[in-house]
Amino acid sequence: MRKLSLLAFSLILLLSGCAPNFQQEDSVVQTEDKKEEKAIIPKYNISDNYYRTILPFEPGEARGLVVGNVNTRYDINEFETGLMRIAQHSFDPKTYLFQEGQELKRDTVRSWLNRKFTNAQLKEKGLEEEENIGLNPLIEDNVDFKEGNKSSPIYLAHILEHNYLIKGDDNTVKLGGVVIGLALNSVHYYRTAIGEPYFEEEISFKEMEREGQKIAQEVLKRLRAKKGLKDVPITIALFKQQSKSSVVPGNFFAYTTASKGNSAIDKWEKVDERYFLFPSTEAQELHRDDVTAFLNFKQDVEKYFPNFNGVIGRAFYVGDQFQDLNITIPIQFYGKTEAIGFTQYVTGLVLEHFPNYISVSVSVTSVDGPEALIVRKANETEPFVHIY
């Protein structure tokens, strides 16, 4: 029998992908610059794939900047959660604890995201040479603004820091590693004046990769100059963010890890992850069979409401392997029983059309908000259905 529940707590457990781990809370001492602060490691761990965090919660020094610097909510979510996946290559969730970035201050991040300034520009802005620390390329004084933006676009959109703490034998925790995400633009938006329309300059992947690697080397050098970061491993990952109009998120495409004390990047590891919109021409060309299964699902959904054609999917691949599919169905209902009947019908379609080895989630929404959620995790036969 399929499960139908109104309990949000149960939904959280199922979304975690494994049974909760109810361990005793650990009281530890967090050491930082010879200061000792009591902290607690929560007893509840929803999945071995997630890091536990310590209490009290310490917000990141640059908290909130990501919202204004990254183009879409899809990119923001993937940038943050994808960076935690990158971290797992170097920092085992069973050993390390998560903490939001504490090393890069808000003003530092803002300064690093600036362009470099010419001497005349520094004077105009009333800045000193030591404040000329922008990581994006400068535009020379004698260059036309529009031409300068074409030849020297803004490459670096945002810098995100995660800290990973490790518990010692003496019941203390200390910084065990730092992970930095660099969000890079695939499209540079600029305008000549406030209120004027934006111009768009597309940045090729090759150019983005080259400039991202240069920026990463400089970021590593600056981090090593900080007192507390001289002797901890530092991972830096490059993220391609999509255009402002995209309905699928971007993806990380490379990362590197500098061992303790190392200030030079030796090599880059490729990250073969990507999202596709279903249906789309690109997805059809590269993953024809998967798109066909989705189109059959979509066709059967439309049989329920013949005048409806709003089903879209976001498919996630690692290499050529289909990992999960998130489907959105926006529709107008005229009663709760109608919503329940439609949800049951769609649940059957999920089981019928999609292979068991991928995770599938279906969000049914209306103008009033979320109506239902269907989750079928990979290698599970029974979906979880939640009616709001």
Short mmCIF file of C-alpha atoms in Angstrom, two decimals:
data_model
loop_
_atom_site.label_atom_id
_atom_site.label_comp_id
_atom_site.label_asym_id
_atom_site.label_seq_id
_atom_site.Cartn_x
_atom_site.Cartn_y
_atom_site.Cartn_z
CA MET A 1 0.00 0.00 0.00
CA ARG A 2 1.31 3.43 -0.89
CA LYS A 3 1.92 5.80 1.98
CA LEU A 4 -0.22 8.93 2.24
CA SER A 5 0.69 11.25 5.09
CA LEU A 6 0.17 14.76 6.29
CA LEU A 7 3.14 14.64 8.64
CA ALA A 8 5.91 16.94 7.53
CA PHE A 9 8.32 15.27 9.93
CA SER A 10 7.96 11.97 8.10
CA LEU A 11 8.66 13.75 4.84
CA ILE A 12 11.92 15.08 6.20
CA LEU A 13 13.04 11.63 7.25
CA LEU A 14 12.27 10.08 3.89
CA LEU A 15 13.96 12.87 1.97
CA SER A 16 17.12 12.18 3.92
CA GLY A 17 17.49 8.81 2.22
CA CYS A 18 18.27 6.83 5.35
CA ALA A 19 17.17 6.20 8.90
CA PRO A 20 18.03 8.88 11.44
CA ASN A 21 21.00 8.37 13.69
CA PHE A 22 19.92 9.14 17.25
CA GLN A 23 23.19 9.50 19.09
CA GLN A 24 23.90 11.31 22.31
CA GLU A 25 24.78 14.97 22.06
CA ASP A 26 28.49 15.58 22.50
CA SER A 27 29.72 18.56 24.47
CA VAL A 28 33.01 19.77 23.07
CA VAL A 29 35.28 22.77 23.40
CA GLN A 30 35.85 24.81 20.28
CA THR A 31 39.35 26.26 20.14
CA GLU A 32 40.09 29.38 18.18
CA ASP A 33 43.07 31.71 18.67
CA LYS A 34 43.68 30.14 22.09
CA LYS A 35 40.14 30.99 23.20
CA GLU A 36 37.94 28.16 24.36
CA GLU A 37 34.21 28.12 23.75
CA LYS A 38 31.79 25.37 24.71
CA ALA A 39 29.89 23.87 21.79
CA ILE A 40 27.45 21.00 21.25
CA ILE A 41 27.36 18.45 18.44
CA PRO A 42 23.66 17.62 17.79
CA LYS A 43 22.63 14.01 18.31
CA TYR A 44 20.45 13.85 15.17
CA ASN A 45 22.01 13.05 11.81
CA ILE A 46 19.50 12.65 8.95
CA SER A 47 21.96 11.07 6.52
CA ASP A 48 25.53 9.87 6.24
CA ASN A 49 25.80 12.15 3.21
CA TYR A 50 25.24 15.29 5.28
CA TYR A 51 27.57 16.96 7.71
CA ARG A 52 26.53 17.59 11.26
CA THR A 53 27.03 21.13 12.52
CA ILE A 54 27.91 22.41 15.96
CA LEU A 55 25.77 24.54 18.25
CA PRO A 56 25.43 27.40 18.86
CA PHE A 57 25.07 28.17 15.17
CA GLU A 58 27.61 30.68 13.90
CA PRO A 59 26.37 32.46 10.74
CA GLY A 60 28.90 33.02 7.99
CA GLU A 61 30.68 36.36 7.99
CA ALA A 62 29.51 36.99 4.41
CA ARG A 63 26.05 35.58 4.99
CA GLY A 64 23.39 36.74 2.53
CA LEU A 65 25.68 38.11 -0.19
CA VAL A 66 25.00 35.08 -2.38
CA VAL A 67 21.40 36.22 -2.97
CA GLY A 68 22.47 39.42 -4.71
CA ASN A 69 25.46 37.99 -6.56
CA VAL A 70 24.15 34.73 -8.03
CA ASN A 71 21.61 34.92 -10.85
CA THR A 72 18.81 32.50 -9.90
CA ARG A 73 17.43 30.57 -6.95
CA TYR A 74 18.32 27.37 -8.81
CA ASP A 75 21.97 28.46 -8.98
CA ILE A 76 22.01 29.56 -5.33
CA ASN A 77 20.76 26.16 -4.13
CA GLU A 78 23.11 24.17 -6.33
CA PHE A 79 26.10 26.41 -5.53
CA GLU A 80 25.64 25.80 -1.81
CA THR A 81 24.66 22.10 -1.80
CA GLY A 82 27.02 21.21 -4.65
CA LEU A 83 29.92 22.71 -2.70
CA MET A 84 29.16 20.28 0.14
CA ARG A 85 29.36 17.40 -2.37
CA ILE A 86 32.76 18.69 -3.47
CA ALA A 87 33.87 18.84 0.18
CA GLN A 88 33.21 15.12 0.62
CA HIS A 89 36.15 14.31 -1.67
CA SER A 90 38.49 15.66 1.02
CA PHE A 91 36.51 15.83 4.25
CA ASP A 92 34.57 12.72 5.31
CA PRO A 93 31.13 13.57 6.80
CA LYS A 94 31.69 10.84 9.39
CA THR A 95 34.76 12.65 10.70
CA TYR A 96 34.26 16.35 9.98
CA LEU A 97 31.66 18.83 11.19
CA PHE A 98 30.26 21.69 9.12
CA GLN A 99 30.42 25.35 9.97
CA GLU A 100 29.60 28.34 7.79
CA GLY A 101 32.64 30.30 6.65
CA GLN A 102 34.24 32.40 9.38
CA GLU A 103 37.48 33.49 7.71
CA LEU A 104 36.33 35.74 4.85
CA LYS A 105 34.61 38.83 6.18
CA ARG A 106 31.72 40.50 4.38
CA ASP A 107 33.76 43.52 3.32
CA THR A 108 36.59 41.26 2.15
CA VAL A 109 34.30 39.30 -0.16
CA ARG A 110 32.83 42.49 -1.56
CA SER A 111 36.30 43.92 -2.19
CA TRP A 112 37.52 40.76 -3.90
CA LEU A 113 34.50 40.79 -6.23
CA ASN A 114 35.36 44.26 -7.51
CA ARG A 115 37.31 45.02 -10.65
CA LYS A 116 40.92 46.07 -10.33
CA PHE A 117 41.22 49.86 -10.52
CA THR A 118 43.63 52.05 -12.43
CA ASN A 119 45.52 54.72 -10.51
CA ALA A 120 43.10 57.38 -11.76
CA GLN A 121 40.11 55.29 -10.69
CA LEU A 122 41.63 54.76 -7.24
CA LYS A 123 42.08 58.49 -6.84
CA GLU A 124 38.53 59.17 -8.01
CA LYS A 125 37.12 56.69 -5.50
CA GLY A 126 39.35 57.92 -2.69
CA LEU A 127 40.99 54.52 -2.22
CA GLU A 128 44.54 53.53 -1.32
CA GLU A 129 46.64 51.11 -3.36
CA GLU A 130 46.30 48.39 -0.68
CA GLU A 131 42.54 48.53 -1.23
CA ASN A 132 42.97 47.68 -4.91
CA ILE A 133 42.29 43.98 -4.37
CA GLY A 134 39.51 43.22 -6.86
CA LEU A 135 39.80 39.86 -8.61
CA ASN A 136 37.92 40.91 -11.74
CA PRO A 137 39.81 42.57 -14.62
CA LEU A 138 40.17 46.33 -14.83
CA ILE A 139 38.93 48.56 -17.66
CA GLU A 140 41.57 51.06 -18.73
CA ASP A 141 40.78 54.76 -18.45
CA ASN A 142 41.00 55.41 -22.19
CA VAL A 143 38.81 52.46 -23.21
CA ASP A 144 35.15 52.90 -24.15
CA PHE A 145 32.96 51.49 -21.36
CA LYS A 146 30.99 49.21 -23.65
CA GLU A 147 34.06 47.92 -25.45
CA GLY A 148 35.81 47.44 -22.12
CA ASN A 149 33.01 45.24 -20.85
CA LYS A 150 33.13 43.16 -24.02
CA SER A 151 36.87 42.56 -23.83
CA SER A 152 37.10 42.35 -20.02
CA PRO A 153 33.86 40.92 -18.62
CA ILE A 154 33.14 40.24 -14.96
CA TYR A 155 34.21 36.62 -14.49
CA LEU A 156 33.84 36.16 -10.73
CA ALA A 157 30.28 36.58 -9.44
CA HIS A 158 30.57 35.28 -5.88
CA ILE A 159 32.84 33.61 -3.33
CA LEU A 160 31.38 31.10 -0.88
CA GLU A 161 33.30 29.72 2.09
CA HIS A 162 32.59 26.55 4.07
CA ASN A 163 34.59 25.49 7.12
CA TYR A 164 35.07 21.89 8.22
CA LEU A 165 35.92 21.15 11.83
CA ILE A 166 37.51 18.04 13.22
CA LYS A 167 37.07 16.59 16.69
CA GLY A 168 40.24 15.84 18.63
CA ASP A 169 40.98 13.20 21.23
CA ASP A 170 40.87 15.81 24.02
CA ASN A 171 37.20 16.60 23.38
CA THR A 172 37.94 19.72 21.36
CA VAL A 173 37.10 20.74 17.81
CA LYS A 174 39.29 22.83 15.57
CA LEU A 175 39.40 23.95 11.95
CA GLY A 176 40.33 20.95 9.81
CA GLY A 177 39.81 22.35 6.34
CA VAL A 178 38.34 25.14 4.22
CA VAL A 179 36.32 24.79 1.03
CA ILE A 180 35.88 27.78 -1.29
CA GLY A 181 33.38 27.97 -4.13
CA LEU A 182 33.97 30.45 -6.95
CA ALA A 183 30.80 31.23 -8.93
CA LEU A 184 31.77 32.21 -12.46
CA ASN A 185 29.62 33.99 -15.01
CA SER A 186 28.63 32.35 -18.28
CA VAL A 187 26.96 35.65 -19.22
CA HIS A 188 28.22 39.10 -18.23
CA TYR A 189 25.46 41.67 -17.70
CA TYR A 190 26.29 45.37 -17.75
CA ARG A 191 24.65 48.70 -18.47
CA THR A 192 25.90 52.19 -19.22
CA ALA A 193 23.82 53.89 -16.51
CA ILE A 194 21.24 53.16 -13.83
CA GLY A 195 17.84 52.77 -15.44
CA GLU A 196 19.30 51.86 -18.82
CA PRO A 197 18.76 48.35 -20.29
CA TYR A 198 21.35 45.68 -19.68
CA PHE A 199 23.73 44.44 -22.35
CA GLU A 200 24.69 40.76 -22.34
CA GLU A 201 28.12 39.39 -23.16
CA GLU A 202 28.38 35.60 -23.38
CA ILE A 203 31.55 34.08 -21.95
CA SER A 204 32.85 30.89 -23.53
CA PHE A 205 33.49 27.91 -21.27
CA LYS A 206 37.18 27.85 -22.23
CA GLU A 207 37.61 31.50 -21.27
CA MET A 208 35.64 31.02 -18.04
CA GLU A 209 37.76 28.01 -17.06
CA ARG A 210 41.04 29.79 -17.81
CA GLU A 211 40.15 32.92 -15.85
CA GLY A 212 38.59 30.91 -13.03
CA GLN A 213 41.81 28.98 -12.53
CA LYS A 214 43.82 32.22 -12.41
CA ILE A 215 41.46 33.67 -9.82
CA ALA A 216 41.62 30.45 -7.78
CA GLN A 217 45.42 30.67 -7.57
CA GLU A 218 45.23 34.23 -6.28
CA VAL A 219 42.51 33.30 -3.77
CA LEU A 220 44.66 30.45 -2.45
CA LYS A 221 47.63 32.78 -2.08
CA ARG A 222 45.56 35.29 -0.11
CA LEU A 223 44.04 32.62 2.12
CA ARG A 224 47.46 31.23 3.00
CA ALA A 225 48.50 34.73 4.12
CA LYS A 226 45.80 34.62 6.82
CA LYS A 227 47.05 33.56 10.22
CA GLY A 228 44.70 30.66 10.83
CA LEU A 229 44.87 29.20 7.32
CA LYS A 230 48.58 28.57 6.81
CA ASP A 231 48.46 24.90 7.72
CA VAL A 232 44.99 23.60 6.84
CA PRO A 233 43.94 21.86 3.62
CA ILE A 234 42.08 24.22 1.27
CA THR A 235 39.77 23.05 -1.52
CA ILE A 236 38.70 25.48 -4.25
CA ALA A 237 35.90 24.58 -6.66
CA LEU A 238 34.78 26.33 -9.85
CA PHE A 239 31.05 26.76 -10.51
CA LYS A 240 29.48 27.80 -13.81
CA GLN A 241 26.35 29.83 -13.13
CA GLN A 242 23.65 30.02 -15.76
CA SER A 243 21.99 33.06 -17.30
CA LYS A 244 19.28 34.98 -15.46
CA SER A 245 16.59 33.39 -17.63
CA SER A 246 17.66 29.79 -17.05
CA VAL A 247 15.23 27.37 -15.37
CA VAL A 248 17.94 24.82 -14.58
CA PRO A 249 20.93 25.41 -12.29
CA GLY A 250 24.55 25.61 -13.26
CA ASN A 251 27.15 23.12 -12.09
CA PHE A 252 30.61 22.70 -10.60
CA PHE A 253 33.07 21.65 -13.28
CA ALA A 254 36.45 21.47 -11.50
CA TYR A 255 38.07 21.51 -8.07
CA THR A 256 41.53 21.41 -6.56
CA THR A 257 42.85 20.73 -3.07
CA ALA A 258 45.99 22.33 -1.66
CA SER A 259 47.51 20.30 1.16
CA LYS A 260 48.66 21.87 4.42
CA GLY A 261 50.98 24.81 3.79
CA ASN A 262 50.84 24.50 0.01
CA SER A 263 50.26 27.84 -1.75
CA ALA A 264 50.39 26.60 -5.34
CA ILE A 265 47.73 24.75 -7.32
CA ASP A 266 49.26 21.61 -8.81
CA LYS A 267 46.35 20.10 -10.72
CA TRP A 268 42.60 20.31 -11.25
CA GLU A 269 40.11 17.48 -10.88
CA LYS A 270 37.21 17.39 -13.31
CA VAL A 271 33.64 17.36 -11.96
CA ASP A 272 31.35 15.71 -14.47
CA GLU A 273 27.94 16.90 -13.27
CA ARG A 274 25.21 18.63 -15.22
CA TYR A 275 21.51 19.55 -15.21
CA PHE A 276 19.18 19.35 -18.20
CA LEU A 277 15.74 20.74 -18.83
CA PHE A 278 13.15 18.15 -19.84
CA PRO A 279 11.97 18.50 -22.54
CA SER A 280 14.64 20.41 -24.48
CA THR A 281 16.53 20.00 -27.73
CA GLU A 282 19.86 19.58 -25.95
CA ALA A 283 18.51 16.88 -23.64
CA GLN A 284 16.88 15.13 -26.60
CA GLU A 285 20.21 14.99 -28.45
CA LEU A 286 22.23 13.66 -25.51
CA HIS A 287 19.72 11.58 -23.52
CA ARG A 288 17.04 10.53 -25.97
CA ASP A 289 15.70 7.51 -24.06
CA ASP A 290 15.33 9.44 -20.80
CA VAL A 291 13.55 12.31 -22.53
CA THR A 292 11.22 9.83 -24.23
CA ALA A 293 10.24 8.36 -20.85
CA PHE A 294 9.56 11.87 -19.57
CA LEU A 295 7.47 12.78 -22.63
CA ASN A 296 5.37 9.63 -22.16
CA PHE A 297 4.83 10.63 -18.53
CA LYS A 298 3.92 14.17 -19.59
CA GLN A 299 1.48 12.88 -22.20
CA ASP A 300 -0.30 10.72 -19.63
CA VAL A 301 -0.53 13.63 -17.19
CA GLU A 302 -2.16 15.71 -19.90
CA LYS A 303 -4.76 13.00 -20.46
CA TYR A 304 -6.11 13.77 -16.97
CA PHE A 305 -6.51 17.46 -17.83
CA PRO A 306 -6.60 17.60 -21.68
CA ASN A 307 -6.01 21.36 -21.92
CA PHE A 308 -2.97 21.31 -19.64
CA ASN A 309 0.65 21.25 -20.88
CA GLY A 310 2.78 22.69 -18.07
CA VAL A 311 4.91 19.71 -17.03
CA ILE A 312 8.65 20.42 -16.87
CA GLY A 313 11.54 18.43 -15.43
CA ARG A 314 15.06 19.13 -14.22
CA ALA A 315 17.30 16.11 -14.70
CA PHE A 316 20.64 15.69 -12.91
CA TYR A 317 23.45 13.60 -14.43
CA VAL A 318 26.83 12.52 -13.13
CA GLY A 319 28.74 11.67 -16.27
CA ASP A 320 26.20 9.86 -18.43
CA GLN A 321 24.45 8.37 -15.41
CA PHE A 322 20.93 9.63 -14.74
CA GLN A 323 20.76 10.38 -10.99
CA ASP A 324 17.53 12.17 -10.23
CA LEU A 325 14.61 13.99 -11.81
CA ASN A 326 12.62 16.83 -10.27
CA ILE A 327 9.27 17.46 -11.95
CA THR A 328 7.05 20.49 -11.47
CA ILE A 329 3.34 20.40 -12.33
CA PRO A 330 1.61 23.77 -11.88
CA ILE A 331 -2.14 23.32 -12.14
CA GLN A 332 -5.39 24.88 -10.91
CA PHE A 333 -7.64 22.75 -8.72
CA TYR A 334 -11.21 23.48 -7.72
CA GLY A 335 -11.37 21.28 -4.66
CA LYS A 336 -9.24 19.15 -2.34
CA THR A 337 -10.71 15.87 -3.62
CA GLU A 338 -9.67 16.85 -7.13
CA ALA A 339 -6.11 17.44 -5.92
CA ILE A 340 -6.04 14.09 -4.09
CA GLY A 341 -7.33 12.19 -7.11
CA PHE A 342 -4.82 13.83 -9.44
CA THR A 343 -1.94 13.15 -7.02
CA GLN A 344 -2.81 9.46 -6.81
CA TYR A 345 -2.95 9.28 -10.59
CA VAL A 346 0.46 10.95 -10.98
CA THR A 347 1.98 8.65 -8.35
CA GLY A 348 1.05 5.66 -10.47
CA LEU A 349 2.63 7.32 -13.52
CA VAL A 350 5.91 7.82 -11.65
CA LEU A 351 6.10 4.09 -10.91
CA GLU A 352 5.13 3.21 -14.46
CA HIS A 353 7.43 5.45 -16.48
CA PHE A 354 10.69 5.94 -14.59
CA PRO A 355 13.35 3.30 -13.82
CA ASN A 356 13.89 2.30 -10.23
CA TYR A 357 17.56 3.34 -10.15
CA ILE A 358 16.83 7.09 -10.26
CA SER A 359 15.25 9.32 -7.63
CA VAL A 360 12.11 11.11 -8.77
CA SER A 361 10.28 13.92 -7.04
CA VAL A 362 7.12 15.57 -8.31
CA SER A 363 5.89 18.89 -6.96
CA VAL A 364 2.26 19.72 -7.70
CA THR A 365 1.45 23.40 -7.21
CA SER A 366 -1.40 25.82 -7.77
CA VAL A 367 -1.85 29.59 -7.46
CA ASP A 368 -2.57 28.93 -3.78
CA GLY A 369 0.84 27.33 -3.22
CA PRO A 370 2.09 23.73 -2.96
CA GLU A 371 -0.62 21.07 -3.26
CA ALA A 372 1.25 17.76 -3.17
CA LEU A 373 4.70 16.22 -3.16
CA ILE A 374 5.59 12.75 -4.47
CA VAL A 375 9.03 11.31 -3.68
CA ARG A 376 10.35 7.99 -4.98
CA LYS A 377 13.96 7.51 -3.86
CA ALA A 378 16.38 5.44 -5.90
CA ASN A 379 16.05 1.67 -5.47
CA GLU A 380 12.85 2.01 -3.47
CA THR A 381 9.55 0.55 -4.64
CA GLU A 382 7.17 2.55 -2.45
CA PRO A 383 6.90 6.31 -3.05
CA PHE A 384 6.12 8.79 -0.32
CA VAL A 385 3.11 11.03 -1.01
CA HIS A 386 2.36 14.19 0.94
CA ILE A 387 -0.86 16.18 0.50
CA TYR A 388 -0.56 19.72 1.84
#
